[in-house]
PDB file of N, CA and C in Angstrom:
ATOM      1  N   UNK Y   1     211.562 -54.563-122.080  1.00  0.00           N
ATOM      2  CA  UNK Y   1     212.616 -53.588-121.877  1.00  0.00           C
ATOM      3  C   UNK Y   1     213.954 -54.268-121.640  1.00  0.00           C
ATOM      4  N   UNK Y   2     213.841 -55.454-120.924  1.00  0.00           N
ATOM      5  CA  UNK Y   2     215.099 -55.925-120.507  1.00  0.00           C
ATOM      6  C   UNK Y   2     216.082 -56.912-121.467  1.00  0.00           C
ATOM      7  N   UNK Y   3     214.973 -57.437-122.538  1.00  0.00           N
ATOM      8  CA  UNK Y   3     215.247 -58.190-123.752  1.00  0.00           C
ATOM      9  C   UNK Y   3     215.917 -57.033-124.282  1.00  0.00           C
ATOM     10  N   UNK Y   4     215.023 -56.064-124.820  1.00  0.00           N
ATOM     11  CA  UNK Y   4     215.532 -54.938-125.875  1.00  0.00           C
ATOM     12  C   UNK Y   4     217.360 -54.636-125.276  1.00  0.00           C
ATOM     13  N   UNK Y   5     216.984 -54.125-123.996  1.00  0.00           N
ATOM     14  CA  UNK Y   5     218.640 -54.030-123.704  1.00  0.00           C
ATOM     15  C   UNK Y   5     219.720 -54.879-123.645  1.00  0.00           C
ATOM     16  N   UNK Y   6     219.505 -56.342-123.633  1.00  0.00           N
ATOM     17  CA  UNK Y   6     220.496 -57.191-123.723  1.00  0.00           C
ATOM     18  C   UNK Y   6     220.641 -57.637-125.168  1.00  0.00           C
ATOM     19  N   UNK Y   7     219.544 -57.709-126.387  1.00  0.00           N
ATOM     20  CA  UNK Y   7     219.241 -57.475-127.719  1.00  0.00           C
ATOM     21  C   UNK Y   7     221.113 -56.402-128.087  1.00  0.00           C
ATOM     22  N   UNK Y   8     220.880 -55.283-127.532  1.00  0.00           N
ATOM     23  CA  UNK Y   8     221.443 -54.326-128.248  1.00  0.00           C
ATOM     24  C   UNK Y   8     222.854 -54.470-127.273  1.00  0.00           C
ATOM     25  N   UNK Y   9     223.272 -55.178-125.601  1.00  0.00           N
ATOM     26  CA  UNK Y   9     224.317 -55.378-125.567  1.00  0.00           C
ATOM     27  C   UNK Y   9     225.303 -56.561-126.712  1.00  0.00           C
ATOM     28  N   UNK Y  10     224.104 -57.865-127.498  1.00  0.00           N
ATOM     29  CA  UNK Y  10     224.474 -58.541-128.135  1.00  0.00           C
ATOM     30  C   UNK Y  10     225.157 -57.835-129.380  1.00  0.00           C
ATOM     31  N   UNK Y  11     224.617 -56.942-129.430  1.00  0.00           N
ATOM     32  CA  UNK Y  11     224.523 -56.467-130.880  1.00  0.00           C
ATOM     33  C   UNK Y  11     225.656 -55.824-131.007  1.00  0.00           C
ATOM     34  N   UNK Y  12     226.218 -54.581-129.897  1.00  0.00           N
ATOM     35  CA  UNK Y  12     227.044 -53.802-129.648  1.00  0.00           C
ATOM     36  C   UNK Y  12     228.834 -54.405-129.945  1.00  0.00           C
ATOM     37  N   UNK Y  13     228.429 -56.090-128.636  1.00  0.00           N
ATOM     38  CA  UNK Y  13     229.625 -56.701-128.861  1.00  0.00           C
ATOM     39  C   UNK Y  13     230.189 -57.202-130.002  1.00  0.00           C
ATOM     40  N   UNK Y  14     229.436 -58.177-130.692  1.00  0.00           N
ATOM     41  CA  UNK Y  14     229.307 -58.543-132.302  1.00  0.00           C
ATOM     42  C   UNK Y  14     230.229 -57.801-132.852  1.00  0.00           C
ATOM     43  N   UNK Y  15     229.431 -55.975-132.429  1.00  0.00           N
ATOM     44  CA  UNK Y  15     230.263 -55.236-133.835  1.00  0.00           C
ATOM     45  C   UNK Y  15     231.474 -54.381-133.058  1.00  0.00           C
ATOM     46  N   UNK Y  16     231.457 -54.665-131.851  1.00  0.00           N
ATOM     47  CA  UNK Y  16     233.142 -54.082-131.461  1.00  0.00           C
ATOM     48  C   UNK Y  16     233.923 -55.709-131.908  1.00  0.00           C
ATOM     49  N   UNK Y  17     233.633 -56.647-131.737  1.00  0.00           N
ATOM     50  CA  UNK Y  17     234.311 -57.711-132.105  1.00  0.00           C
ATOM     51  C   UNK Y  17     234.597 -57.811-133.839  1.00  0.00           C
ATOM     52  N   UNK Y  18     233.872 -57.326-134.795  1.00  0.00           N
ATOM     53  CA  UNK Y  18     233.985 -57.154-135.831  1.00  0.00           C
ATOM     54  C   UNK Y  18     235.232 -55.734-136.121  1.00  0.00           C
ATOM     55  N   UNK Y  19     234.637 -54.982-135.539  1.00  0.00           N
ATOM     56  CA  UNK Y  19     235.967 -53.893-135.651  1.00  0.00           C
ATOM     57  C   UNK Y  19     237.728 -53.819-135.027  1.00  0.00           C
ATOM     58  N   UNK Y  20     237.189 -55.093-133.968  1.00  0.00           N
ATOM     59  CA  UNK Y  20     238.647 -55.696-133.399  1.00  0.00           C
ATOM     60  C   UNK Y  20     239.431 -56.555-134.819  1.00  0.00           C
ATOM     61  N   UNK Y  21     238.542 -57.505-135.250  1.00  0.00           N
ATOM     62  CA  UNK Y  21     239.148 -58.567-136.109  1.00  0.00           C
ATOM     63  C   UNK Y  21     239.633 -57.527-137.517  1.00  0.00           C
ATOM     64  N   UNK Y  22     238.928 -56.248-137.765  1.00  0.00           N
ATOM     65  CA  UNK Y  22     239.427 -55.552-138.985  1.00  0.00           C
ATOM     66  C   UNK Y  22     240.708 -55.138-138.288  1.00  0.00           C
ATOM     67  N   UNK Y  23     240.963 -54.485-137.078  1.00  0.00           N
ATOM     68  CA  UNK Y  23     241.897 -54.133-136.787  1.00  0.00           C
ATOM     69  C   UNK Y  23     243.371 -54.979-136.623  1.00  0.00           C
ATOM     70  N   UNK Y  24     242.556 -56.154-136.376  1.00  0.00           N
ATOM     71  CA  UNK Y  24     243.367 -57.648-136.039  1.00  0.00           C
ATOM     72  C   UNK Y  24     244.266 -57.623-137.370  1.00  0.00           C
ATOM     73  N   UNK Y  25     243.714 -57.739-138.756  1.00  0.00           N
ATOM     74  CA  UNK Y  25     244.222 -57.772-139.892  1.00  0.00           C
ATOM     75  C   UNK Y  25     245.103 -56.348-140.572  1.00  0.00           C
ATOM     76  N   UNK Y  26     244.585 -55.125-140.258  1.00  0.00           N
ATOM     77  CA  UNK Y  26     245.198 -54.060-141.152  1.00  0.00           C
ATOM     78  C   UNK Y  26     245.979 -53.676-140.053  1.00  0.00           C
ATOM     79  N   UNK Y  27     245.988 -54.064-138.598  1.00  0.00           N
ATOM     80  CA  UNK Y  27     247.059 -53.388-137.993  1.00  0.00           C
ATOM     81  C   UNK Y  27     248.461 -53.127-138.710  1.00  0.00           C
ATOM     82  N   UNK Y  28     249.023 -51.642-138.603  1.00  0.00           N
ATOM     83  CA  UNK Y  28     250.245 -51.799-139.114  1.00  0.00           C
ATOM     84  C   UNK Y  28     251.660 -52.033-138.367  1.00  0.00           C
ATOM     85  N   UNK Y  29     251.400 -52.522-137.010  1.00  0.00           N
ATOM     86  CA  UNK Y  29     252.178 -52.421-135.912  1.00  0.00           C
ATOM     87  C   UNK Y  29     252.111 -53.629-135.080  1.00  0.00           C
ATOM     88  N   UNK Y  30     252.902 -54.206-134.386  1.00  0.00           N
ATOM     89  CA  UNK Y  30     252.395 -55.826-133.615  1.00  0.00           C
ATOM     90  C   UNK Y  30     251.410 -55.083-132.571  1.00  0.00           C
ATOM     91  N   UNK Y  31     252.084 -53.780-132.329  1.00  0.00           N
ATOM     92  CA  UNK Y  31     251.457 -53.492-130.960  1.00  0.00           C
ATOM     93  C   UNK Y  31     249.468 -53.198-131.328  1.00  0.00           C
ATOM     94  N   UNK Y  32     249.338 -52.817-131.905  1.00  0.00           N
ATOM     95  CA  UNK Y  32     247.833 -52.972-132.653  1.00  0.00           C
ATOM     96  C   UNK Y  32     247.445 -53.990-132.889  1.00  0.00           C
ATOM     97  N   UNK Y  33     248.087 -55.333-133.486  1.00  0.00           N
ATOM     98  CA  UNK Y  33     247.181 -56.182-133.134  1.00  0.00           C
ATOM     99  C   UNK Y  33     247.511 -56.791-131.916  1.00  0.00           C
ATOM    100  N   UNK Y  34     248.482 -56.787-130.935  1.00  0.00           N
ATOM    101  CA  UNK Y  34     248.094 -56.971-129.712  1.00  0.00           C
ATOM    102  C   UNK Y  34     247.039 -56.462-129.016  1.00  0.00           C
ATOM    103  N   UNK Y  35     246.639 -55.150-129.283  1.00  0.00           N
ATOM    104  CA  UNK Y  35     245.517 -54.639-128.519  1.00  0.00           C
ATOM    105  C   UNK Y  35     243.959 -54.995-129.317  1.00  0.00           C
ATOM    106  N   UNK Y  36     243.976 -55.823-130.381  1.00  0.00           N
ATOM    107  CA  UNK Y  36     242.912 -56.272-130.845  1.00  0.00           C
ATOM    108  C   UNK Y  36     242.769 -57.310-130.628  1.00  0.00           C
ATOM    109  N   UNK Y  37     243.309 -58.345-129.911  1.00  0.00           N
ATOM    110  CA  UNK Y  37     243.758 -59.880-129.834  1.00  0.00           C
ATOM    111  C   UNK Y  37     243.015 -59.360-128.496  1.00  0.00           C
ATOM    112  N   UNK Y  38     243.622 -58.407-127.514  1.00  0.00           N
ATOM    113  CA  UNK Y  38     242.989 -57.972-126.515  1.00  0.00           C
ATOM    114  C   UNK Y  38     241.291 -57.661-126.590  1.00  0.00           C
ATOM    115  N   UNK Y  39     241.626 -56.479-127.178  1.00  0.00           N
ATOM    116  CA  UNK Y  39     239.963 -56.385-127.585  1.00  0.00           C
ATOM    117  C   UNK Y  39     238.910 -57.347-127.738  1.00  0.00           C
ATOM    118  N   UNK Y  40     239.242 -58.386-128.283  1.00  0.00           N
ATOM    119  CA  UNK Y  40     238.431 -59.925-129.227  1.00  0.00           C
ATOM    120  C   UNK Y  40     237.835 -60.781-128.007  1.00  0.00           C
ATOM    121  N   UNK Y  41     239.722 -60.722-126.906  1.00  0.00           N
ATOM    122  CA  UNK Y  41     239.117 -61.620-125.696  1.00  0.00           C
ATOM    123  C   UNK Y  41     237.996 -60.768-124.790  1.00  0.00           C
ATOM    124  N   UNK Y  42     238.184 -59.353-124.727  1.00  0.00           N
ATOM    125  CA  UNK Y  42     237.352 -58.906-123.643  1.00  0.00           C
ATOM    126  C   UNK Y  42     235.692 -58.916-124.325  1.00  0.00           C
ATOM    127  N   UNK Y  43     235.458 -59.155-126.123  1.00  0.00           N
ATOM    128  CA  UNK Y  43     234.560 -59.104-126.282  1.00  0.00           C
ATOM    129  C   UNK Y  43     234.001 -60.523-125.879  1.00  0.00           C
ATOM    130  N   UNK Y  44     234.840 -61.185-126.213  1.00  0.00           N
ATOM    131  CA  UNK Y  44     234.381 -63.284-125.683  1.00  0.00           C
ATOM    132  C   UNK Y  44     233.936 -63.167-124.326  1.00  0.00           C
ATOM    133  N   UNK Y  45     234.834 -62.212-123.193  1.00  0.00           N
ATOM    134  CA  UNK Y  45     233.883 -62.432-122.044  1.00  0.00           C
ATOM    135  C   UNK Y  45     232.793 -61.564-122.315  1.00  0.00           C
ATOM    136  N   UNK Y  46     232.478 -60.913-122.540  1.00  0.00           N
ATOM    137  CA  UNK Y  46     231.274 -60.439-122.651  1.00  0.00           C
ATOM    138  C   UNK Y  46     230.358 -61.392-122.994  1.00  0.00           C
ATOM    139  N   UNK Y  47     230.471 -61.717-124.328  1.00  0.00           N
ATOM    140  CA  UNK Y  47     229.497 -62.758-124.764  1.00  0.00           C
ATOM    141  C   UNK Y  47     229.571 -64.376-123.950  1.00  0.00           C
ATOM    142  N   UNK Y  48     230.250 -64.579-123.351  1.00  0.00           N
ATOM    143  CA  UNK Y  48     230.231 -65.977-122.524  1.00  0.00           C
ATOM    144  C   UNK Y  48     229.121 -65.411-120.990  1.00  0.00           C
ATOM    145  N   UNK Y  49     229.762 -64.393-120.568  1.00  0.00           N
ATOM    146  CA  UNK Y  49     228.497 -63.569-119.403  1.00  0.00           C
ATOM    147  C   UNK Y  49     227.265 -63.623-120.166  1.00  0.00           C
ATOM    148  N   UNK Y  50     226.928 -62.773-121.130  1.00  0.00           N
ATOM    149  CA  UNK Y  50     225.401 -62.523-121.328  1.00  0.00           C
ATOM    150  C   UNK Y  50     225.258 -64.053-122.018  1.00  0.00           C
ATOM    151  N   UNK Y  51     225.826 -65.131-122.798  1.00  0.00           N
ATOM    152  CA  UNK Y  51     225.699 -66.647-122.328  1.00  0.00           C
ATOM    153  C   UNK Y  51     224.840 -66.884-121.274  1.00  0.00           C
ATOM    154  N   UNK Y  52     225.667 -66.616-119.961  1.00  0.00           N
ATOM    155  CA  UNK Y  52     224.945 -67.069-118.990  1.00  0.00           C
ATOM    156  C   UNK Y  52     224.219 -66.953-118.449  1.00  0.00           C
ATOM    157  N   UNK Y  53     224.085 -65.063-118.748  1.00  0.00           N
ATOM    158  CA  UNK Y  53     222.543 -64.685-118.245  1.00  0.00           C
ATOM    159  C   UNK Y  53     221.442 -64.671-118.994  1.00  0.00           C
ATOM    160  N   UNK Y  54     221.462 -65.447-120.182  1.00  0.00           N
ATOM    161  CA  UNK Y  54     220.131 -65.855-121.327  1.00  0.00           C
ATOM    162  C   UNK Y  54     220.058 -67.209-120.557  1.00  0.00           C
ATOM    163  N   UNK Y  55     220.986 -68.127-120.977  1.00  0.00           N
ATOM    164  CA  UNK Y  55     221.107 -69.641-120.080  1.00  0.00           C
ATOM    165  C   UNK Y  55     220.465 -69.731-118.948  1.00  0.00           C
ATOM    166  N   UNK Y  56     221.079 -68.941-118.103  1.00  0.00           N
ATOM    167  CA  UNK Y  56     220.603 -69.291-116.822  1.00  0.00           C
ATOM    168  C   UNK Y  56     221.270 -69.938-115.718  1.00  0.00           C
ATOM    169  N   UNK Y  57     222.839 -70.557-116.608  1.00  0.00           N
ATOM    170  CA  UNK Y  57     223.645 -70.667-116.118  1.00  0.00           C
ATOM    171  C   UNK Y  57     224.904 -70.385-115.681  1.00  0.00           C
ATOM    172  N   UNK Y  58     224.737 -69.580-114.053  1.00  0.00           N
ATOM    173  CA  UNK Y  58     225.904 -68.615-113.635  1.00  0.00           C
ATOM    174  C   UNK Y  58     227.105 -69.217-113.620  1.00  0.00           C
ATOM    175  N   UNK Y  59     227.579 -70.757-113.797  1.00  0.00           N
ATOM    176  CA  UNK Y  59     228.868 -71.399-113.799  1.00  0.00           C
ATOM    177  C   UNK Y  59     229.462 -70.609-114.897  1.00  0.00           C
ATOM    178  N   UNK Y  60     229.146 -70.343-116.058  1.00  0.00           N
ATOM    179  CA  UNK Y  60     229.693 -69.530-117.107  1.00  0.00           C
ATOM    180  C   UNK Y  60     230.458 -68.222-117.277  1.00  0.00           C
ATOM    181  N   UNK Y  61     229.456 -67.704-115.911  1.00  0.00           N
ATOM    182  CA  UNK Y  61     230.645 -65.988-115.605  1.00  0.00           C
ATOM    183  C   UNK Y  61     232.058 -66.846-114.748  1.00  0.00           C
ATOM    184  N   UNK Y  62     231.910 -67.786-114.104  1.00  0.00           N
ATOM    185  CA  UNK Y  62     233.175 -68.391-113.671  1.00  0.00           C
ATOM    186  C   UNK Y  62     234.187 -68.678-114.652  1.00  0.00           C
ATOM    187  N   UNK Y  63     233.859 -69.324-115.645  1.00  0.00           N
ATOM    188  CA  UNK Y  63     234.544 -69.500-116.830  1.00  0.00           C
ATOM    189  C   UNK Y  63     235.121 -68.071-117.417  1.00  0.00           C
ATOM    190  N   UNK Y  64     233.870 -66.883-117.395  1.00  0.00           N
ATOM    191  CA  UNK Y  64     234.497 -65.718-117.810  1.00  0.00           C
ATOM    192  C   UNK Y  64     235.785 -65.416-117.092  1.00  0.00           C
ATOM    193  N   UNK Y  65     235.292 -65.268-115.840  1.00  0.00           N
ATOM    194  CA  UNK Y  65     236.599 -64.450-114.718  1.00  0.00           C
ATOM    195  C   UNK Y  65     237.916 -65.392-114.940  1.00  0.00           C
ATOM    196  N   UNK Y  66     238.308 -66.711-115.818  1.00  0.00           N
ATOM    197  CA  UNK Y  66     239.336 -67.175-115.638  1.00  0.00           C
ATOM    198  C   UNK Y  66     239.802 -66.953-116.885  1.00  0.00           C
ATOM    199  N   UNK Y  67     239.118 -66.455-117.953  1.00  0.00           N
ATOM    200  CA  UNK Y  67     239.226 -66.039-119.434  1.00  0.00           C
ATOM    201  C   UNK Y  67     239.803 -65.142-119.112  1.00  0.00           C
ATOM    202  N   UNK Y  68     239.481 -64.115-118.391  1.00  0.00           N
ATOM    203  CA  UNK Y  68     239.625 -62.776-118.151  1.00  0.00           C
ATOM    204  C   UNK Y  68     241.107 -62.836-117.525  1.00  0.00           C
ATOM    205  N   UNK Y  69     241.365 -63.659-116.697  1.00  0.00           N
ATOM    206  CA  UNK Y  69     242.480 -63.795-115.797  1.00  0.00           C
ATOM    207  C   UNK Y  69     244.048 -64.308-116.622  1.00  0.00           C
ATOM    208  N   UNK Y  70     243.467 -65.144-117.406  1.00  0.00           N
ATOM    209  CA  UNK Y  70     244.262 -65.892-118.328  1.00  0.00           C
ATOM    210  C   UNK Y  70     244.784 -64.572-119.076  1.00  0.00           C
ATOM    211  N   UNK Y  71     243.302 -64.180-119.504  1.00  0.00           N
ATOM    212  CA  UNK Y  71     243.891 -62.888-120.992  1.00  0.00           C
ATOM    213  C   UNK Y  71     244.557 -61.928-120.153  1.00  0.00           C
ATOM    214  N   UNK Y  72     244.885 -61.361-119.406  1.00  0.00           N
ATOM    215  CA  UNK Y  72     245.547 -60.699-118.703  1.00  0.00           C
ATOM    216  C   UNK Y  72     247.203 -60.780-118.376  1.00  0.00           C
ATOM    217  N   UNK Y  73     247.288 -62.155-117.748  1.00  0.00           N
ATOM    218  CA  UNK Y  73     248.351 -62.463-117.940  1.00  0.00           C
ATOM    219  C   UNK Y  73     249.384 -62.477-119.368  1.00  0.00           C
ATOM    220  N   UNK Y  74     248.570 -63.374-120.272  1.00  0.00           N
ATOM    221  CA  UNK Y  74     249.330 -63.348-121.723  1.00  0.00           C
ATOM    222  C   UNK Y  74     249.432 -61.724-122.222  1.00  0.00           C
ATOM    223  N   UNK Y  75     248.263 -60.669-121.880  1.00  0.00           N
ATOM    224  CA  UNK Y  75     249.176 -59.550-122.536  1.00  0.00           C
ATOM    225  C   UNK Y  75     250.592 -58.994-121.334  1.00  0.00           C
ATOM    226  N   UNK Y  76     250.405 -59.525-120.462  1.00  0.00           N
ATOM    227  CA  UNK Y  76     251.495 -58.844-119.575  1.00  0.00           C
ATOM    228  C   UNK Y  76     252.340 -59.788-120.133  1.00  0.00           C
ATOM    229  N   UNK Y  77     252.299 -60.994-120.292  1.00  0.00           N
ATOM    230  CA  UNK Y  77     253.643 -61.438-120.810  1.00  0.00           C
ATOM    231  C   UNK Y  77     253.931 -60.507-122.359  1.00  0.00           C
ATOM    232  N   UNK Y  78     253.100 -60.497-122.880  1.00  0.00           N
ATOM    233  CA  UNK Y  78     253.307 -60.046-124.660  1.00  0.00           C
ATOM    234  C   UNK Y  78     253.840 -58.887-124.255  1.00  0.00           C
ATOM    235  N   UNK Y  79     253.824 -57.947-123.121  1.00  0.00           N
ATOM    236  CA  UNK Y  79     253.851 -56.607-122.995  1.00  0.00           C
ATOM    237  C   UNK Y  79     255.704 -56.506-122.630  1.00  0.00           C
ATOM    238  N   UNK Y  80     256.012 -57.966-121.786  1.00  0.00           N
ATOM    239  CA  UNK Y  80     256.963 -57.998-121.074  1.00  0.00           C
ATOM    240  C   UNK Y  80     258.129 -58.288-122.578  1.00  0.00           C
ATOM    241  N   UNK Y  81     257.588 -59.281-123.349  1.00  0.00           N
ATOM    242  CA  UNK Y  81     257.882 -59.436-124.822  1.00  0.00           C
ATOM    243  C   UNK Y  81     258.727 -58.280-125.170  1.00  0.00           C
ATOM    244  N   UNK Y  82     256.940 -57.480-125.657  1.00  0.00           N
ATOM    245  CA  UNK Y  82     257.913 -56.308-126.509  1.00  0.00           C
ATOM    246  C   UNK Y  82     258.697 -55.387-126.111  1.00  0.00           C
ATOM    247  N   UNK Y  83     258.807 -54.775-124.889  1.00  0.00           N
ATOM    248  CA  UNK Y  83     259.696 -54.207-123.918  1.00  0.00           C
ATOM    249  C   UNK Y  83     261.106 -54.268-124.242  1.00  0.00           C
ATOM    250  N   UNK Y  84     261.391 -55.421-124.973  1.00  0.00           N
ATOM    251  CA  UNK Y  84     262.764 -55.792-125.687  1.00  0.00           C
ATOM    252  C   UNK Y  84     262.795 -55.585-126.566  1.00  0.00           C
ATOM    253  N   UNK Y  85     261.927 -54.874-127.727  1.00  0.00           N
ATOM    254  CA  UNK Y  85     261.790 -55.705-128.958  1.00  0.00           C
ATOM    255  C   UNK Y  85     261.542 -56.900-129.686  1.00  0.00           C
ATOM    256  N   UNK Y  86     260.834 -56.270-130.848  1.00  0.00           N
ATOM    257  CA  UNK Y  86     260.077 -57.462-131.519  1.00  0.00           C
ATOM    258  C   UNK Y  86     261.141 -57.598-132.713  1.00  0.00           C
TER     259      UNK Y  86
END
């Protein structure tokens, strides 16, 4: 049961990460692919976490939370960016 459900969280991310990177490309707006650049990183932490919980090694959600921290900042800067114009 617990395979099957982490099976189909793998699976889930994959294809929101696949629908980020289409979006990444046909966006017609910066601000769209900013929010897919977004999208891409929150799918990487995902997949670096369930990394660690196949692994076994919890140092890896540490790595997430600073991914996470990092990607956060750069859209507040990108956000602070376009606020002026692009």
């Amino acid at each position: 049961m617990v395979d099957t459900l982490m099976t189909l969280a793998v699976i889930l991310t994959l294809l929101g990460s696949l629908f980020s990177i289409i979006r990444l490309m046909r966006g017609p707006t910066p601000i769209d692919r900013i929010i897919a650049i977004d999208v891409l990183t929150i799918t990487a932490i995902s997949i670096i976490v369930l990394l660690a919980h196949f692994g076994g090694r919890f140092i890896y959600v540490d790595v997430a939370i600073v991914y996470g921290l990092l990607s956060f900042l750069g859209v507040l800067a990108v956000a602070r960016y376009s606020e002026k114009g692009f």
